[in-house]
XYZ file of C-alpha atoms in Angstrom:
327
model
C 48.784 -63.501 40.071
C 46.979 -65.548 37.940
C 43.928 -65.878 40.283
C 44.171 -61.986 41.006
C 43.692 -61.409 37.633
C 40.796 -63.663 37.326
C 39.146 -62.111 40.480
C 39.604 -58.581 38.785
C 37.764 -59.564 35.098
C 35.031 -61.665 37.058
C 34.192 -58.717 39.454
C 34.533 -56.134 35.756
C 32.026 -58.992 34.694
C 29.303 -58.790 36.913
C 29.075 -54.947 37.527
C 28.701 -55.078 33.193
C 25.807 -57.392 33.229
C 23.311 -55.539 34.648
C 24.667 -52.049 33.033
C 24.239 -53.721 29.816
C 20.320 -55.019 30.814
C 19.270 -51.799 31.690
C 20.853 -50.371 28.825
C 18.984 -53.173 26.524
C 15.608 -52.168 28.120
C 13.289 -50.383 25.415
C 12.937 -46.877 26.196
C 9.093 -46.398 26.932
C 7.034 -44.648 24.599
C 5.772 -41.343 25.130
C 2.409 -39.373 25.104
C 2.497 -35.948 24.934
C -0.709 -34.611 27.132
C -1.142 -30.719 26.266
C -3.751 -28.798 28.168
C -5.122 -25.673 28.321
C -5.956 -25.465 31.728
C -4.126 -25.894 35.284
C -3.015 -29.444 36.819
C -5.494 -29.207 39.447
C -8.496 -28.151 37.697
C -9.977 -31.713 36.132
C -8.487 -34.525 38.273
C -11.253 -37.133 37.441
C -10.949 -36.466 33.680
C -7.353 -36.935 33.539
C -7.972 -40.177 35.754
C -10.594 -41.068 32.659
C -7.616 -40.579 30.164
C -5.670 -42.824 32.042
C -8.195 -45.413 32.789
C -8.820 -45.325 28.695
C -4.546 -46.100 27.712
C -5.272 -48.778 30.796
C -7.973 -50.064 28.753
C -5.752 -50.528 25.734
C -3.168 -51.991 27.888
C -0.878 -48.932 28.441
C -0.348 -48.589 32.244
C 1.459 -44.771 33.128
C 5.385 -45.409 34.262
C 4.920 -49.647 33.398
C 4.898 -49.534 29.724
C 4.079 -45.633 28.895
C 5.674 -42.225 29.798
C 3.551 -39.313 29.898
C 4.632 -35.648 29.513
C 2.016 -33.555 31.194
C 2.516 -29.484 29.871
C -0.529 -27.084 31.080
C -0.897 -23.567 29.395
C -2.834 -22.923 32.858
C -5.459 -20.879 30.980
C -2.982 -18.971 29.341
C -3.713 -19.535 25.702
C -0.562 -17.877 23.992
C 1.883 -20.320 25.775
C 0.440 -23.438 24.322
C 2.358 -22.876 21.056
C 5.408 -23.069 22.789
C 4.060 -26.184 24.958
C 3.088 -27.898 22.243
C 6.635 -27.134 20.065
C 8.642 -28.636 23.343
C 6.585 -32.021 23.424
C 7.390 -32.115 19.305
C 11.273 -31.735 20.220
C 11.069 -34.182 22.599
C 9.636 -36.783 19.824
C 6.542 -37.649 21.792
C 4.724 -40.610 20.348
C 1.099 -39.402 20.351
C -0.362 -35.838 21.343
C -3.367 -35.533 23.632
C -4.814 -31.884 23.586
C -7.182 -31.243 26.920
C -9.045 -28.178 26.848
C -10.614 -27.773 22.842
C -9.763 -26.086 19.627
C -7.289 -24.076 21.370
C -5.011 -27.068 22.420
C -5.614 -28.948 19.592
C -5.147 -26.006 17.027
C -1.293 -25.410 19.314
C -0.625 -29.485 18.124
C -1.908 -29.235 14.540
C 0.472 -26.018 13.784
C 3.468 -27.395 16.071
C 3.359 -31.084 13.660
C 1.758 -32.822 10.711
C 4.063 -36.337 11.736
C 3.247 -36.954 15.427
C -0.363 -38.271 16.199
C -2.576 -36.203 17.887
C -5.386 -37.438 19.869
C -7.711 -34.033 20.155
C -10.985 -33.417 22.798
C -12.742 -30.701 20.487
C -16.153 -28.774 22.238
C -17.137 -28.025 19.007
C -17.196 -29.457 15.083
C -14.315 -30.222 14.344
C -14.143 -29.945 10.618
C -15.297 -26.344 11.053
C -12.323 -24.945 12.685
C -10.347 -26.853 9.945
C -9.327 -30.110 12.667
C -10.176 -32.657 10.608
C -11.196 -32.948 6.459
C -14.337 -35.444 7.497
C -15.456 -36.919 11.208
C -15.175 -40.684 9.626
C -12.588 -40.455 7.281
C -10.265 -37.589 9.443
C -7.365 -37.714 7.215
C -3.983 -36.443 8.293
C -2.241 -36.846 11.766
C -5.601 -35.857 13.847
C -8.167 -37.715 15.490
C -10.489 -37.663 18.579
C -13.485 -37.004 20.340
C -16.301 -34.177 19.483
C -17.843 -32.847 22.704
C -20.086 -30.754 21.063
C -20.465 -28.420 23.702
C -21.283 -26.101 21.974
C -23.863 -27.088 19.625
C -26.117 -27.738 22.357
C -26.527 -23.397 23.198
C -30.476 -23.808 21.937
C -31.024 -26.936 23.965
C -29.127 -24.878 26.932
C -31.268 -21.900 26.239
C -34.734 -23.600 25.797
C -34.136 -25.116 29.391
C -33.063 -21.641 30.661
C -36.438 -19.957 29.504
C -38.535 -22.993 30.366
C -37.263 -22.569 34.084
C -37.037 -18.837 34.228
C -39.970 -17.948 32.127
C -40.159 -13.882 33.625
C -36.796 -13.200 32.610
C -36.580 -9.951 30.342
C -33.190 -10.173 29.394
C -30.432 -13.116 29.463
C -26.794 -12.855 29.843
C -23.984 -14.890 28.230
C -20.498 -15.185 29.490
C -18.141 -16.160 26.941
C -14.153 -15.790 26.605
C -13.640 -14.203 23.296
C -9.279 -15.410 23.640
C -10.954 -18.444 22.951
C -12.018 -19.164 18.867
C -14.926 -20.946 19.956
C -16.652 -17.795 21.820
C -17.022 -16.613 17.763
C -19.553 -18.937 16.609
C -21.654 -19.426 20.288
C -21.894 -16.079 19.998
C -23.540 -15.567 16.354
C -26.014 -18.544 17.232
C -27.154 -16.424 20.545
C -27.564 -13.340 18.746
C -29.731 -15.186 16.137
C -31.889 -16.889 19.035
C -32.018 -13.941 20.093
C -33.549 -12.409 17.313
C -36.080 -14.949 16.724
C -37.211 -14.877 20.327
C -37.130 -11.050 20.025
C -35.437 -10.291 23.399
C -32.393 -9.103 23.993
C -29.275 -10.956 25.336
C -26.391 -9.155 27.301
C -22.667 -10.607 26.464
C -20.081 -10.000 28.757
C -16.540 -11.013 28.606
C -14.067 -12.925 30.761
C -10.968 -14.003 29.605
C -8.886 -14.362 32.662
C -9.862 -14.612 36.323
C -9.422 -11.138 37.034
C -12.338 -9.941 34.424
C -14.920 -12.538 36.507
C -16.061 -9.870 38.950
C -16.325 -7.062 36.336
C -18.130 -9.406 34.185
C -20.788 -10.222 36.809
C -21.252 -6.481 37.805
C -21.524 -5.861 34.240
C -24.481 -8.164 34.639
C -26.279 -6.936 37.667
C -26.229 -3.385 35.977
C -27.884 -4.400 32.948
C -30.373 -6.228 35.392
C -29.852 -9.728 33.557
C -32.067 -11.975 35.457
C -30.500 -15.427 33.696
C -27.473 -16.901 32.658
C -25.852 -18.926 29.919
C -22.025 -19.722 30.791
C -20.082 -20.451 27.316
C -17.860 -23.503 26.592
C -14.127 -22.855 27.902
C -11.710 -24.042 30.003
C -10.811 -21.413 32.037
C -14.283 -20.817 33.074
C -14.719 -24.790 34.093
C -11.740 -24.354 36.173
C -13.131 -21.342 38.363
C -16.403 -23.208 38.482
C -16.369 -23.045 42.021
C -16.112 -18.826 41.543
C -18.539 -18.555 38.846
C -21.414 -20.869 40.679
C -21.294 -18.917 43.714
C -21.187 -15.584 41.902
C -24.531 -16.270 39.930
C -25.756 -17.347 43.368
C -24.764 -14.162 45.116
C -26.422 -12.624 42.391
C -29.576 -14.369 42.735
C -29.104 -15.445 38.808
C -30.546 -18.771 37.555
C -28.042 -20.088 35.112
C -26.979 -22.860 32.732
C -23.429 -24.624 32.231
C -22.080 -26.550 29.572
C -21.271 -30.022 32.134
C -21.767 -31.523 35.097
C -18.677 -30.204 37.300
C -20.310 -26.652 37.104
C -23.712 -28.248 39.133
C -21.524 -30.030 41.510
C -19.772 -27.237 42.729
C -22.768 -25.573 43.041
C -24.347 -24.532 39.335
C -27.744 -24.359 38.987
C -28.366 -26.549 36.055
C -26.323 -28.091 33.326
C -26.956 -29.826 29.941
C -24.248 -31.533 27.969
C -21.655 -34.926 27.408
C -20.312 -37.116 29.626
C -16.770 -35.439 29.965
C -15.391 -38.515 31.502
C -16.217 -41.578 29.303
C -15.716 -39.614 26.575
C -11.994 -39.123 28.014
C -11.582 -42.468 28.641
C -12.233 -43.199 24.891
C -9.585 -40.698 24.342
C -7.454 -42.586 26.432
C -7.978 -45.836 24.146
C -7.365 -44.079 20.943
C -4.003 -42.596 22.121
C -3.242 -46.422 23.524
C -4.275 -48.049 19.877
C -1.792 -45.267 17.810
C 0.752 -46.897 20.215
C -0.019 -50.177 18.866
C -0.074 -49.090 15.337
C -2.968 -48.063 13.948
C -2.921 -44.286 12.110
C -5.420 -41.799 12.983
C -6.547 -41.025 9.587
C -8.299 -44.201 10.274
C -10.079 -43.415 13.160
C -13.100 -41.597 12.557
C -13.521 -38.969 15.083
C -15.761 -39.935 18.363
C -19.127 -38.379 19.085
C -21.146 -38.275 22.330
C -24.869 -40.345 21.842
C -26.327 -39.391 25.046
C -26.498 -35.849 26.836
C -27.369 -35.197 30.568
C -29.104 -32.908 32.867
C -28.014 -31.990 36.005
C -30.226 -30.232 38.256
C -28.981 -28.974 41.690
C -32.059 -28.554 43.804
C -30.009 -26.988 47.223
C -29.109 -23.963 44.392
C -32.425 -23.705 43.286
C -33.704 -23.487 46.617
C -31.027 -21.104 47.210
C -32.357 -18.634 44.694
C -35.823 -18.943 45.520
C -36.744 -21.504 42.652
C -39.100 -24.202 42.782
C -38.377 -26.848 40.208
C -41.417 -28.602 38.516
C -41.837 -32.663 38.643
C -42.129 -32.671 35.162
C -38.515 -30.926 34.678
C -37.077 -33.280 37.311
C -38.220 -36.041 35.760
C -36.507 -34.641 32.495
C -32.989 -34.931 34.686
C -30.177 -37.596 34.520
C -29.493 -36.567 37.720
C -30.477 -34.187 40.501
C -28.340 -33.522 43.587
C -30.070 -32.400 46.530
């Protein structure tokens, strides 16, 4: 009996150890990654986020959880995307796709970190109180996408000198489309020509926006900063091509799948810098601390098989200007 007995608490024993390990095992902490556009859209980005918290010595499912929510370019569900990751007591918020993300986080919590990837100033749409000093829950990194519109446009007219009137695609859902707007009008005016705006703000309104174009007889193109128009790059490239319509993107992607030309940030280091600031919260630090992160360098992307495509011949001297050209 007695030995029965001792069999029965051993074997109660050793099932309870490792119960009572796992159940010692610190939960790991979370980052809440909010984005305004699909899962499939920016792979390589994402990987640059990750890469970043790898940096800082956070490696995904090791010693970090992430909870992925995308709006998929539906702009009124982030609220409610960003509101879930704040019940579930994330540790840091990432917004991915600009103010709109970022602005869902800020509302949704003024306790939970929030790591934000901005296209535009930041203190203007009320992000931040200063870039070095940020104040508050909110930090990040500046893209400045759209600051660059007279650098974009200079480019445009330097390459397409004959064109009589240029078109802008913007997606006025998105709070951004505001001021790019008001800064094209007034270049605008000071070139005296006039400048065609159509709208897009879901894939649907592409086609109508392009036909929109044609009729007005818009012989160039400036694409606006937003993410639902990076993720139907793809569409939008081989519209303006179909179209025979030179035109200008705010990144890279847009010429590799097939854009003409692009001017703007490196998208992914400045992701992966993201991805460090999210992994030094985790560590401690407060991003009131961290003074918001600004691109140095800006590239140009030339694709010379589009250009050929639309009957363009691209000068040495604007090649030469070009951080890269794909051929």
């Amino acid at each position: 009996m007695r030995r029965r007995e001792f069999i029965s608490l051993f074997g109660g024993t050793a099932v309870a150890w490792p119960l009572a390990a796992r159940a010692q095992q610190p939960a790991l902490p979370v980052v809440g990654f909010l984005a305004a556009a699909s899962p499939d859209a920016f792979p390589h980005w994402v990987a640059a986020f990750r890469q970043g918290l790898n940096e800082a010595g956070y490696v995904e499912n090791r010693n970090v959880a992430i909870e992925y929510r995308y709006a998929q370019n539906e702009y009124d569900r982030l609220p409610a995307l960003a509101a879930d990751l704040v019940r579930r007591q994330v540790a840091v918020i990432f917004t991915f796709g600009g103010i709109v993300a970022a602005r869902a986080a800020k509302a949704a919590t003024t306790t939970i970190p929030i790591v934000f990837s901005s296209g535009n100033d930041p203190v203007e749409f009320g992000l931040v109180g200063k870039l070095n000093r940020p104040g508050g829950n909110l930090t990040g990194v500046s893209l400045f996408a759209g600051t660059l519109l007279a650098k974009r446009l200079e480019l445009l007219r330097e390459l397409v000198p004959n064109a009589a009137a240029i078109g802008m695609l913007v997606n006025t859902s998105n709070p951004i489309a505001g001021g790019e707007l008001r800064e094209m009008q007034a270049l605008a005016r000071a070139g005296n020509w006039p400048v065609h705006v159509v709208n897009a703000s879901t894939e649907r309104d592409l086609d109508a926006a392009f036909a929109t174009l044609v009729r007005q007889q818009v012989r160039a193109l400036l694409v606006g900063t937003d993410s639902l128009f990076l993720d139907r790059r793809d569409k939008i490239a081989a519209m303006a091509e179909r179209y025979a319509m030179p035109t200008i993107y705010t990144v890279r992607e847009y010429t590799v799948a097939g854009g003409l030309m692009s001017y703007g940030a490196n998208y992914s280091d400045l992701y992966r810098q993201a991805g460090i600031y999210v992994g030094r919260i985790l560590k401690g630090e407060k991003p009131a601390d961290l003074p918001v992160l600004q691109p140095t360098k800006f590239e140009l992307t030339i694709n010379l098989k589009t250009a050929k495509a639309l009957g363009l011949t691209i000068p040495d001297s604007f090649l030469l200007r070009a951080d890269d050209v794909i051929e």
